mmCIF file of C-alpha atoms in Angstrom:
data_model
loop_
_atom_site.group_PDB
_atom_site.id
_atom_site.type_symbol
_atom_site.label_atom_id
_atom_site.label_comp_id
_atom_site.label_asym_id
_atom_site.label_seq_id
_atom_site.Cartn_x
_atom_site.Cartn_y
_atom_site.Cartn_z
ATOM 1 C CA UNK X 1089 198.895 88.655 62.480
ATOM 2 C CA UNK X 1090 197.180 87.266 65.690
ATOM 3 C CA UNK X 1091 193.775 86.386 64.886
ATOM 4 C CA UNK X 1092 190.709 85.459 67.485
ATOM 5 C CA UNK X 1093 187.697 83.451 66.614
ATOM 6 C CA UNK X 1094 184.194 84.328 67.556
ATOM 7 C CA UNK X 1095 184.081 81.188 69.164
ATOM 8 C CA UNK X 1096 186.660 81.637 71.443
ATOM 9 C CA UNK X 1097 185.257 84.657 72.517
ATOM 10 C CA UNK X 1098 182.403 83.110 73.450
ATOM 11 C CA UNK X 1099 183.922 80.823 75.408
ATOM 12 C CA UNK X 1100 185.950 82.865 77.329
ATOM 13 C CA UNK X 1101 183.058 85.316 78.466
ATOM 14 C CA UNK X 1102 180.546 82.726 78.389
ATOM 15 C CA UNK X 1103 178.119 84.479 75.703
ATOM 16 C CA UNK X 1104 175.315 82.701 74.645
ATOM 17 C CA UNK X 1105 174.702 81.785 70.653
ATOM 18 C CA UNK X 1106 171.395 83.130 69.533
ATOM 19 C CA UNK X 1107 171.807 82.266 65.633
ATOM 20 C CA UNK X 1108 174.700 81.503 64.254
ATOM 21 C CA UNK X 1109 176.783 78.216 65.659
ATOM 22 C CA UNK X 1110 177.516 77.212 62.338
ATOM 23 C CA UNK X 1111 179.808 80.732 61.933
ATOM 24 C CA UNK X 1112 182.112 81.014 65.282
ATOM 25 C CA UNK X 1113 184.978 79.934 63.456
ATOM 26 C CA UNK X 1114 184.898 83.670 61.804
ATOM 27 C CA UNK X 1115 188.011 85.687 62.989
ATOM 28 C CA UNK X 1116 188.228 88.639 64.814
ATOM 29 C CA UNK X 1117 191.741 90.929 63.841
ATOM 30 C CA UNK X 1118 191.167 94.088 66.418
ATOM 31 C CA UNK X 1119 190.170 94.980 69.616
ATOM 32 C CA UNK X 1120 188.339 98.081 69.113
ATOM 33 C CA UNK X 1121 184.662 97.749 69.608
ATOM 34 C CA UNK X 1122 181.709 99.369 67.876
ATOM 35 C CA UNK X 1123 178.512 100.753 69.238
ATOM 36 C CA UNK X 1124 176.685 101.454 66.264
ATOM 37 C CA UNK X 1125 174.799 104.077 67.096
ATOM 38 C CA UNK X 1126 175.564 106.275 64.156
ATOM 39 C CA UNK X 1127 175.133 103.745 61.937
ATOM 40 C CA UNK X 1128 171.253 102.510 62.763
ATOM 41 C CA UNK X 1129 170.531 106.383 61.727
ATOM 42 C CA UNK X 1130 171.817 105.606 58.436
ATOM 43 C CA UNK X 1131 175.354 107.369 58.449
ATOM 44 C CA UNK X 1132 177.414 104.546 57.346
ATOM 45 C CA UNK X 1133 181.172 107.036 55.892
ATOM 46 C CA UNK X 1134 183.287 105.916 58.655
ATOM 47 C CA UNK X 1135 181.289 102.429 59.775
ATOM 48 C CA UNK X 1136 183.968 100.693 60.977
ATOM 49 C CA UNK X 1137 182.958 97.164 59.872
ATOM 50 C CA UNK X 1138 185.782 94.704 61.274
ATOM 51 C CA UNK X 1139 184.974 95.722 64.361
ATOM 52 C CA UNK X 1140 183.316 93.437 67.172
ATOM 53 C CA UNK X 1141 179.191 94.890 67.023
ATOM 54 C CA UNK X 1142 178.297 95.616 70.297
ATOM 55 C CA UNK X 1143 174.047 96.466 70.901
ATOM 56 C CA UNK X 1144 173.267 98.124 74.494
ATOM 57 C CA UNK X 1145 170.137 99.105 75.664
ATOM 58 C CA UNK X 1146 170.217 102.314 73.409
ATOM 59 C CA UNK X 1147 170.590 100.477 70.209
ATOM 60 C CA UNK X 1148 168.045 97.642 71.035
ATOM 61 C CA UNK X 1149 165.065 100.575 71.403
ATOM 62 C CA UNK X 1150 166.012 102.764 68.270
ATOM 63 C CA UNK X 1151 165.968 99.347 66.243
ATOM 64 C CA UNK X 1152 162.525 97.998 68.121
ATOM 65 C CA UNK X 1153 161.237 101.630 66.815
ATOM 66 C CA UNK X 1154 162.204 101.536 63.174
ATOM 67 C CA UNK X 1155 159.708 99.758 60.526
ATOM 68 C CA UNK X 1156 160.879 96.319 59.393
ATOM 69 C CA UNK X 1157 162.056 97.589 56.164
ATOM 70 C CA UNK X 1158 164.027 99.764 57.869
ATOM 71 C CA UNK X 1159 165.360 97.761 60.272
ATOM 72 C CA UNK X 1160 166.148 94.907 57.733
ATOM 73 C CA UNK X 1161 168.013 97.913 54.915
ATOM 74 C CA UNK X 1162 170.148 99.429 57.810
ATOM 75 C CA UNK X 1163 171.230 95.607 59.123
ATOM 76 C CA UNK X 1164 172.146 94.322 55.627
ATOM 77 C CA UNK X 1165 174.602 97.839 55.359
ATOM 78 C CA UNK X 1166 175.758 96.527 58.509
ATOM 79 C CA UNK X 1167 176.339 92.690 57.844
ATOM 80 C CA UNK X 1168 179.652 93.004 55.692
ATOM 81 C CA UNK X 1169 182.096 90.196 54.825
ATOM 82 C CA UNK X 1170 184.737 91.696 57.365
ATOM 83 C CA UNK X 1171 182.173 92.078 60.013
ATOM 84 C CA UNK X 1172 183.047 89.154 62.782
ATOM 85 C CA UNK X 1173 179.786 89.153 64.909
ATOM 86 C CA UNK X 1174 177.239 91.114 66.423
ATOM 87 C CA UNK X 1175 176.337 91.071 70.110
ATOM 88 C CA UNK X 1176 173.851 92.057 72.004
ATOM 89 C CA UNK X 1177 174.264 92.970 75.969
ATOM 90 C CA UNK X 1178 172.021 92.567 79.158
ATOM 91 C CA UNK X 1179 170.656 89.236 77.907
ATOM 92 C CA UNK X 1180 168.316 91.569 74.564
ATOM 93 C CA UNK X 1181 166.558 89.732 72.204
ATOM 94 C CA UNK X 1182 167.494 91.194 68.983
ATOM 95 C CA UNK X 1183 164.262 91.445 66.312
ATOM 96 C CA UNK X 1184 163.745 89.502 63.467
ATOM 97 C CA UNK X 1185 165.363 91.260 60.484
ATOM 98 C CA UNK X 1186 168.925 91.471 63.188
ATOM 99 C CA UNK X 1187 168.747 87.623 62.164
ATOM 100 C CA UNK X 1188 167.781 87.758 59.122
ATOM 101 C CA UNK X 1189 170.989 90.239 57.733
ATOM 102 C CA UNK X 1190 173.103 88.022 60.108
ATOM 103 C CA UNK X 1191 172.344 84.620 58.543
ATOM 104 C CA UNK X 1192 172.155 86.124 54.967
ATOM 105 C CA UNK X 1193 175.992 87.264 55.525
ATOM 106 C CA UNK X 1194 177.169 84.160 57.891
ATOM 107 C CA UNK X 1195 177.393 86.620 60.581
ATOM 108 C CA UNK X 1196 177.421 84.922 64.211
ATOM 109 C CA UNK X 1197 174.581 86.515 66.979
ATOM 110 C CA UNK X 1198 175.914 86.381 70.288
ATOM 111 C CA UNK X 1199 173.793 87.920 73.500
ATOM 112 C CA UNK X 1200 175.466 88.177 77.230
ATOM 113 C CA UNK X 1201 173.696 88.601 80.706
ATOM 114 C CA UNK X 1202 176.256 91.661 81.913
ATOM 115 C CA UNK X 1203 175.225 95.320 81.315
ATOM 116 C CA UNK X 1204 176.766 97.063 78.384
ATOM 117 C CA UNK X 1205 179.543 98.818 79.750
ATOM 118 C CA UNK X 1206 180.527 95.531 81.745
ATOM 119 C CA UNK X 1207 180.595 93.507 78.457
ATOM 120 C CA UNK X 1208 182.213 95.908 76.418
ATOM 121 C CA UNK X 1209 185.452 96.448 79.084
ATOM 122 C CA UNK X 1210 185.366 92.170 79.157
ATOM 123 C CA UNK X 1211 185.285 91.996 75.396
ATOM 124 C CA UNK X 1212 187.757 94.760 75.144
ATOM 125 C CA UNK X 1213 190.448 93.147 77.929
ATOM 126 C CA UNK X 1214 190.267 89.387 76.343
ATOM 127 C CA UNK X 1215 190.885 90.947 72.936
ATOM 128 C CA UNK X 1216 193.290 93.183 73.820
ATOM 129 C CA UNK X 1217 195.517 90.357 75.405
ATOM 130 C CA UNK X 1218 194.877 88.092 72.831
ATOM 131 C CA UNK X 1219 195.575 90.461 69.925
ATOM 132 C CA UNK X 1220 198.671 92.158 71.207
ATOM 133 C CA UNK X 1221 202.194 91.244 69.543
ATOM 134 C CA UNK X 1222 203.843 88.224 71.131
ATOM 135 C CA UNK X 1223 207.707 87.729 71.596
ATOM 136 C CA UNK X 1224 209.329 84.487 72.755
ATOM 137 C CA UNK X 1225 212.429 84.785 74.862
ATOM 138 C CA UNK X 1226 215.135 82.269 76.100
ATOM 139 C CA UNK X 1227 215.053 82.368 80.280
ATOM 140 C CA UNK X 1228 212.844 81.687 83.547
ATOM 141 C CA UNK X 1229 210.036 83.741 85.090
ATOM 142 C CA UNK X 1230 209.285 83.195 88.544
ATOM 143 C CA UNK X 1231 207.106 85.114 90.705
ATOM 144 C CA UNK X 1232 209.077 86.109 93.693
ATOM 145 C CA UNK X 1233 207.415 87.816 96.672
ATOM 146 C CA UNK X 1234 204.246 88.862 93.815
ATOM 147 C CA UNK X 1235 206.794 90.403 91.269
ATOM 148 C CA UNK X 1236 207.886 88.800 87.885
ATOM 149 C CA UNK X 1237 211.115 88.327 87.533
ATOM 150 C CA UNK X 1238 212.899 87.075 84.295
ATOM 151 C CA UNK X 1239 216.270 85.124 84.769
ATOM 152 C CA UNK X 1240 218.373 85.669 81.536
ATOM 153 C CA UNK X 1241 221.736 83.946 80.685
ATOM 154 C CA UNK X 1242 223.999 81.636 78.577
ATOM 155 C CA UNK X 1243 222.844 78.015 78.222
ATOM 156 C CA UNK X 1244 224.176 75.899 81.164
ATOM 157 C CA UNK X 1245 224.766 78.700 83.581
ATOM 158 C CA UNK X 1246 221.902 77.593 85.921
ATOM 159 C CA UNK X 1247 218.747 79.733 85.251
ATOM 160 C CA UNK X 1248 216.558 76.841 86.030
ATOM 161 C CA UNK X 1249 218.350 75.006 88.889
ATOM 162 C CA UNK X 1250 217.804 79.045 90.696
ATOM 163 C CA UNK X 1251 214.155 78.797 89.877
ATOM 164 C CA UNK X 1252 214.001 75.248 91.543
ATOM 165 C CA UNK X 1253 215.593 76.722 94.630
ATOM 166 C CA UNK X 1254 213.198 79.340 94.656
ATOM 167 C CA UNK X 1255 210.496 77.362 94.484
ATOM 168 C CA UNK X 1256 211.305 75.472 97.356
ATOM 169 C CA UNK X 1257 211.634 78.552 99.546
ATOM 170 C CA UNK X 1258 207.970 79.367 98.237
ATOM 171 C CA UNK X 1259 207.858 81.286 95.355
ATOM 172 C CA UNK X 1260 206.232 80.034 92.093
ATOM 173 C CA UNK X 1261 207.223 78.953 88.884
ATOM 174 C CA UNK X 1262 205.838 80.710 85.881
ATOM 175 C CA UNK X 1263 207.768 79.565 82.971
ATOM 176 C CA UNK X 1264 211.278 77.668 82.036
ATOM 177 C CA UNK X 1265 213.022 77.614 78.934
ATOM 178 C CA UNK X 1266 210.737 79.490 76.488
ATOM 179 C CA UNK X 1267 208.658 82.372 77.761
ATOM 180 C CA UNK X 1268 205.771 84.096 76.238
ATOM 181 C CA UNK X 1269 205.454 87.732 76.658
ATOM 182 C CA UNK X 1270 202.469 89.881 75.273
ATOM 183 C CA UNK X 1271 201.852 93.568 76.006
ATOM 184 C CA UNK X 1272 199.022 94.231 77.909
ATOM 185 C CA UNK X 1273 198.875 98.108 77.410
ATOM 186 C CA UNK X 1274 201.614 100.611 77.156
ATOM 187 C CA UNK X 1275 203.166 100.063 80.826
ATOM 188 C CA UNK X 1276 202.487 96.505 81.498
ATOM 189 C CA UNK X 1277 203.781 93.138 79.957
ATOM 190 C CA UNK X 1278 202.910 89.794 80.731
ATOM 191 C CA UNK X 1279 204.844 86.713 80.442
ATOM 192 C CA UNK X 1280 203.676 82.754 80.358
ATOM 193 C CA UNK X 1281 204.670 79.016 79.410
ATOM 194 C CA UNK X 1282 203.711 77.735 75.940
ATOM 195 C CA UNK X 1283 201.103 75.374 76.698
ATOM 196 C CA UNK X 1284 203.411 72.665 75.911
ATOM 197 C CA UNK X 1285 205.538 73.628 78.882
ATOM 198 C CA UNK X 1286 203.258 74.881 81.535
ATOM 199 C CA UNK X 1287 204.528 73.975 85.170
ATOM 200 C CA UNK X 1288 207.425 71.975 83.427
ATOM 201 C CA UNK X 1289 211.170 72.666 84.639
ATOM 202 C CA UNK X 1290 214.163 71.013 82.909
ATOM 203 C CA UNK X 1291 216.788 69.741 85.856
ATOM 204 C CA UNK X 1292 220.214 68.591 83.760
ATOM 205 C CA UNK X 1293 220.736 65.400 84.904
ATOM 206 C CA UNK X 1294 217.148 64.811 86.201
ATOM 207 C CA UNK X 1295 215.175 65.431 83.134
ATOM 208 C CA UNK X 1296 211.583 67.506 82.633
ATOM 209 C CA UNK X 1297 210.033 67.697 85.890
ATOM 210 C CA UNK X 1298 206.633 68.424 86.941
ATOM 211 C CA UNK X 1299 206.445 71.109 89.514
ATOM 212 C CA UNK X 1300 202.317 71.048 90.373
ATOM 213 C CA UNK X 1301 202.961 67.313 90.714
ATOM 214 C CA UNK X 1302 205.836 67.741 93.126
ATOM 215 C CA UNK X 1303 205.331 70.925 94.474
ATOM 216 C CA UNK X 1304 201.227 71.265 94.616
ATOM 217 C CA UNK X 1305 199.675 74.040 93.065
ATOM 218 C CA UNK X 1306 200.914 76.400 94.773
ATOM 219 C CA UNK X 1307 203.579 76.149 93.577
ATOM 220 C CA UNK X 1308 202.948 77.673 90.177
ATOM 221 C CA UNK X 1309 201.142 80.414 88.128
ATOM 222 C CA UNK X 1310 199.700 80.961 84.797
ATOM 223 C CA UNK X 1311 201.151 84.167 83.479
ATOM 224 C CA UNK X 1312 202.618 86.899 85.685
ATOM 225 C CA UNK X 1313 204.046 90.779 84.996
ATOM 226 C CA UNK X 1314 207.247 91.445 83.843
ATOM 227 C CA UNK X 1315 209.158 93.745 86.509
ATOM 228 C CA UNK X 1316 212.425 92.739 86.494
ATOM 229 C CA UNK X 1317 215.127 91.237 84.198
ATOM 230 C CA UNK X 1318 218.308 89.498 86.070
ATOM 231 C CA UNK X 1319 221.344 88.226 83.949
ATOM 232 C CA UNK X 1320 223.311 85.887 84.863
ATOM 233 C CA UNK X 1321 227.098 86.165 83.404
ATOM 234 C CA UNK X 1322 229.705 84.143 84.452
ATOM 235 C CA UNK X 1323 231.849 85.901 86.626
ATOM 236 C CA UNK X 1324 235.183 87.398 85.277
ATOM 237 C CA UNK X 1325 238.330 88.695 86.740
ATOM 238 C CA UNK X 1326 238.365 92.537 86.038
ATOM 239 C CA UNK X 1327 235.278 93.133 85.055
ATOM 240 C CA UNK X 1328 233.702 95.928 86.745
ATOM 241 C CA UNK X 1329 230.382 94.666 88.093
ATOM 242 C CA UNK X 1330 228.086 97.205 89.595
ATOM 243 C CA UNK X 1331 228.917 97.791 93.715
ATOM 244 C CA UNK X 1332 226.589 100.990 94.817
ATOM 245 C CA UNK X 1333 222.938 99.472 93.465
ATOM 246 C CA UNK X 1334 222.816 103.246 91.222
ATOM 247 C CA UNK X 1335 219.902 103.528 88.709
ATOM 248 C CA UNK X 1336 219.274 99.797 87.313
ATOM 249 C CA UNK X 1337 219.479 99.943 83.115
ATOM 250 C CA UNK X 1338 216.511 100.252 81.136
ATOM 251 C CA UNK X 1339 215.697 98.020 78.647
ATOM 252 C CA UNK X 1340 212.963 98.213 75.805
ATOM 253 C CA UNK X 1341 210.552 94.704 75.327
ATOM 254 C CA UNK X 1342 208.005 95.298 72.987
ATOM 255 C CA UNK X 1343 208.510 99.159 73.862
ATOM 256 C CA UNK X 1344 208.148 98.342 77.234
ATOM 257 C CA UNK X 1345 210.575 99.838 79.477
ATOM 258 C CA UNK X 1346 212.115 96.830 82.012
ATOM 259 C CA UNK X 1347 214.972 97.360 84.490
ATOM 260 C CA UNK X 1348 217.952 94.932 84.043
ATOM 261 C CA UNK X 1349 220.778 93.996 86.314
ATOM 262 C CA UNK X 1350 224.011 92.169 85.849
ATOM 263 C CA UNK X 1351 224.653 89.583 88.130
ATOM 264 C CA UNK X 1352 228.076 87.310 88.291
ATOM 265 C CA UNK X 1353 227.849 84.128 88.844
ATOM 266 C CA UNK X 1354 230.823 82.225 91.205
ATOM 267 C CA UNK X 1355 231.600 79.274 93.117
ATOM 268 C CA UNK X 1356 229.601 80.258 96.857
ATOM 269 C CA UNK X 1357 227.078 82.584 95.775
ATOM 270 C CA UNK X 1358 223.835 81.529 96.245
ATOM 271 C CA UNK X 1359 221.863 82.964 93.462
ATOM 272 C CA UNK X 1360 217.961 82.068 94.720
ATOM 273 C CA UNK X 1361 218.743 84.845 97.643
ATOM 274 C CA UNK X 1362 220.535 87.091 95.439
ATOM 275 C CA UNK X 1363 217.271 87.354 92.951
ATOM 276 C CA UNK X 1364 214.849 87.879 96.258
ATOM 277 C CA UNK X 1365 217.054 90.348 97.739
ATOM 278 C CA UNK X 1366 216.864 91.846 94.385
ATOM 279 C CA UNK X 1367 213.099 91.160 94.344
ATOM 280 C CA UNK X 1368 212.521 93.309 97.982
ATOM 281 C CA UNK X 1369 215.222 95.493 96.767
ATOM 282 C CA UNK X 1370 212.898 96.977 93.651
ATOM 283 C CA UNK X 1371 209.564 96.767 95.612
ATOM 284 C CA UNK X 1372 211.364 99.453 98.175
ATOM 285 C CA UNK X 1373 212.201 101.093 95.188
ATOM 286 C CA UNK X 1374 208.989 101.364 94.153
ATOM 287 C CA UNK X 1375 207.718 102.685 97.585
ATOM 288 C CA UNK X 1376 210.572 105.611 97.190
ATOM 289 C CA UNK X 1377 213.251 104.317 99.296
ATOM 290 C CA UNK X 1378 217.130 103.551 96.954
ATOM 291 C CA UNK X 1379 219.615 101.919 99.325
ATOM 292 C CA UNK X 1380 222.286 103.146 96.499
ATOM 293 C CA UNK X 1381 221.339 107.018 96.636
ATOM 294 C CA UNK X 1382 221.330 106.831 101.019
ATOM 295 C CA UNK X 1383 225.067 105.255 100.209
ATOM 296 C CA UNK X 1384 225.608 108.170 98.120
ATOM 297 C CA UNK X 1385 224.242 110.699 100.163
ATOM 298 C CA UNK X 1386 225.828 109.415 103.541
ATOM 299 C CA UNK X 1387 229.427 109.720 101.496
ATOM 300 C CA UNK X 1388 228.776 112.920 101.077
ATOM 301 C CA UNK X 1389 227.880 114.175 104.327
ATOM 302 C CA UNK X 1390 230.695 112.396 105.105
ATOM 303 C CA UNK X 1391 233.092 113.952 102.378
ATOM 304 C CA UNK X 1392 231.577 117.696 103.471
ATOM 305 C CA UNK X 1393 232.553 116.778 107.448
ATOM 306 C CA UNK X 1394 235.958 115.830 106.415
ATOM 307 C CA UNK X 1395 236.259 118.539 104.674
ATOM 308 C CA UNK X 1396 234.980 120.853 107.122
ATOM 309 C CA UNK X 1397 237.447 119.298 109.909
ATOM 310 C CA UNK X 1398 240.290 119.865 107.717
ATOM 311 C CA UNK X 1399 239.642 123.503 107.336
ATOM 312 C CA UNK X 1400 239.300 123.890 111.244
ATOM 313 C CA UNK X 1401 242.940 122.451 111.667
ATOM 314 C CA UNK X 1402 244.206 124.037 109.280
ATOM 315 C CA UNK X 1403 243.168 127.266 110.809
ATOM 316 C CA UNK X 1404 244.302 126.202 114.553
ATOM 317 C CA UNK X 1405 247.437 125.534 113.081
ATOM 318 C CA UNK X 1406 247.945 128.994 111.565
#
């Protein structure tokens, strides 16, 4: 299960520690997010306590109005072993007792400057792209004219040496050999290099390359969205490749849907061009226009005026 600390949430949105350092190592399993509201008027049946706390404006005044007591009995209900931190937005100073519960339970107390509903989307994306399931897969991801496109194929059949050619006609370079895809949200996955490899490329013959030292930085991007899956195949005799450009096929990653084409691979064809052909080919598609479907519907215009001549001569020749 993919875990985040507190502490790298802090980081990341650059929250401040009010009490607490000692406990950012504590781990943080889900990206929902709790306004307690409900819960600082004593109705604790479905407090859902492994959930990031998140104090606004609203929850700030109803605690500064409650007695001590009060404020210290409803923050101990709240300060459970699962419970990963609380946090309080637009900079609030959280009273006394807030502290108090936290430290009695090893319970981090983070504040940010952003307004509530600011913080809470920023918490919500980081943890959300953290958190999600992870898949590696064997290939390249380049970003060619802004879209991510994932080169697939056997070992050897030239995945990388494509992604070096496309990189000198200007596109960038997000992963080789092992890529890293999350999902973002339903419709949307995102792929990147395991640290280990970031802005490497592996050349047979030349060896692990740096491409931000040979290329500048330009040259290369973090992560990038999957759109598109190409597969290389070695070509064969016989094989019936696709001609028309029809419908690409659909292909499930992490219950994502991603188009895939075939591609063969033969002595002359120059693959870079092929993949940013393919690359404006699906952001047409995108904007409505199929060069396959005009194909199909000039043939049959063309089959219907055939057809429509040969019915005229026949009746001349009666």
């Amino acid at each position: 299960m993919e875990v985040v600390t507190v502490r790298e949430l802090k980081e990341e949105l650059s929250l401040e520690v009010i009490s607490g350092e000692e406990y950012l190592e504590r781990e943080i399993t889900t990206s929902d997010i709790s306004r307690p509201g409900l819960e600082l008027s004593g109705y604790f049946n479905y407090y859902p306590s492994e959930r990031v706390q998140l104090f606004g404006r609203s929850e700030h005044s109803y605690l500064s109005k409650m007695t001590s007591d009060g404020r210290l009995l409803v923050m101990r209900r709240m300060a459970r072993v699962d419970t990963p931190v609380f946090i309080f937005s637009r900079g609030l100073k959280p009273e006394y007792e807030v502290l108090q519960a936290a430290r009695e339970n090893h319970i981090p107390v983070l504040k940010g400057r952003a307004v509530t509903t600011q913080l809470f989307s920023n918490i919500t994306t980081f943890l959300q792209e953290r958190l999600a399931p992870r898949i590696s897969k064997h290939g390249v991801l380049v970003d060619v004219y802004g879209l991510g496109i994932m080169i697939v194929g056997e070992s050897g059949i030239g995945k990388s040496e494509t992604a070096l050619e496309l990189i000198k006609n200007g596109h960038r370079l997000v992963a080789d050999d092992r890529i890293e895809l999350h999902k973002r949200d339903e419709y949307t996955l995102i792929g990147e290099a395991p640290p280990i490899l970031q802005n490497m490329i592996e050349i047979r013959g030349l060896g692990i390359i740096n491409v931000m030292t040979l290329f500048g930085a330009g040259a290369v991007r973090q992560n990038q969205q999957l759109n598109l899956i190409v597969n290389m195949v070695f070509w064969k005799d016989g094989e019936d490749y696709e001609r028309l450009g029809s419908e690409p096929e659909m292909v499930s990653v992490l219950g994502v849907k991603v188009p895939r084409i075939t591609v063969p691979i033969r002595t002359g064809r120059n693959f870079s061009n092929i993949v940013e052909v393919a690359a404006m080919n699906l952001r047409a598609n995108r904007m409505g226009y199929n060069s396959g479907k005009e194909f199909e519907e000039r043939l049959k215009n063309l089959i219907a005026k055939n057809s429509t001549e040969d019915r005229r001569e026949g009746q001349h020749g009666k």
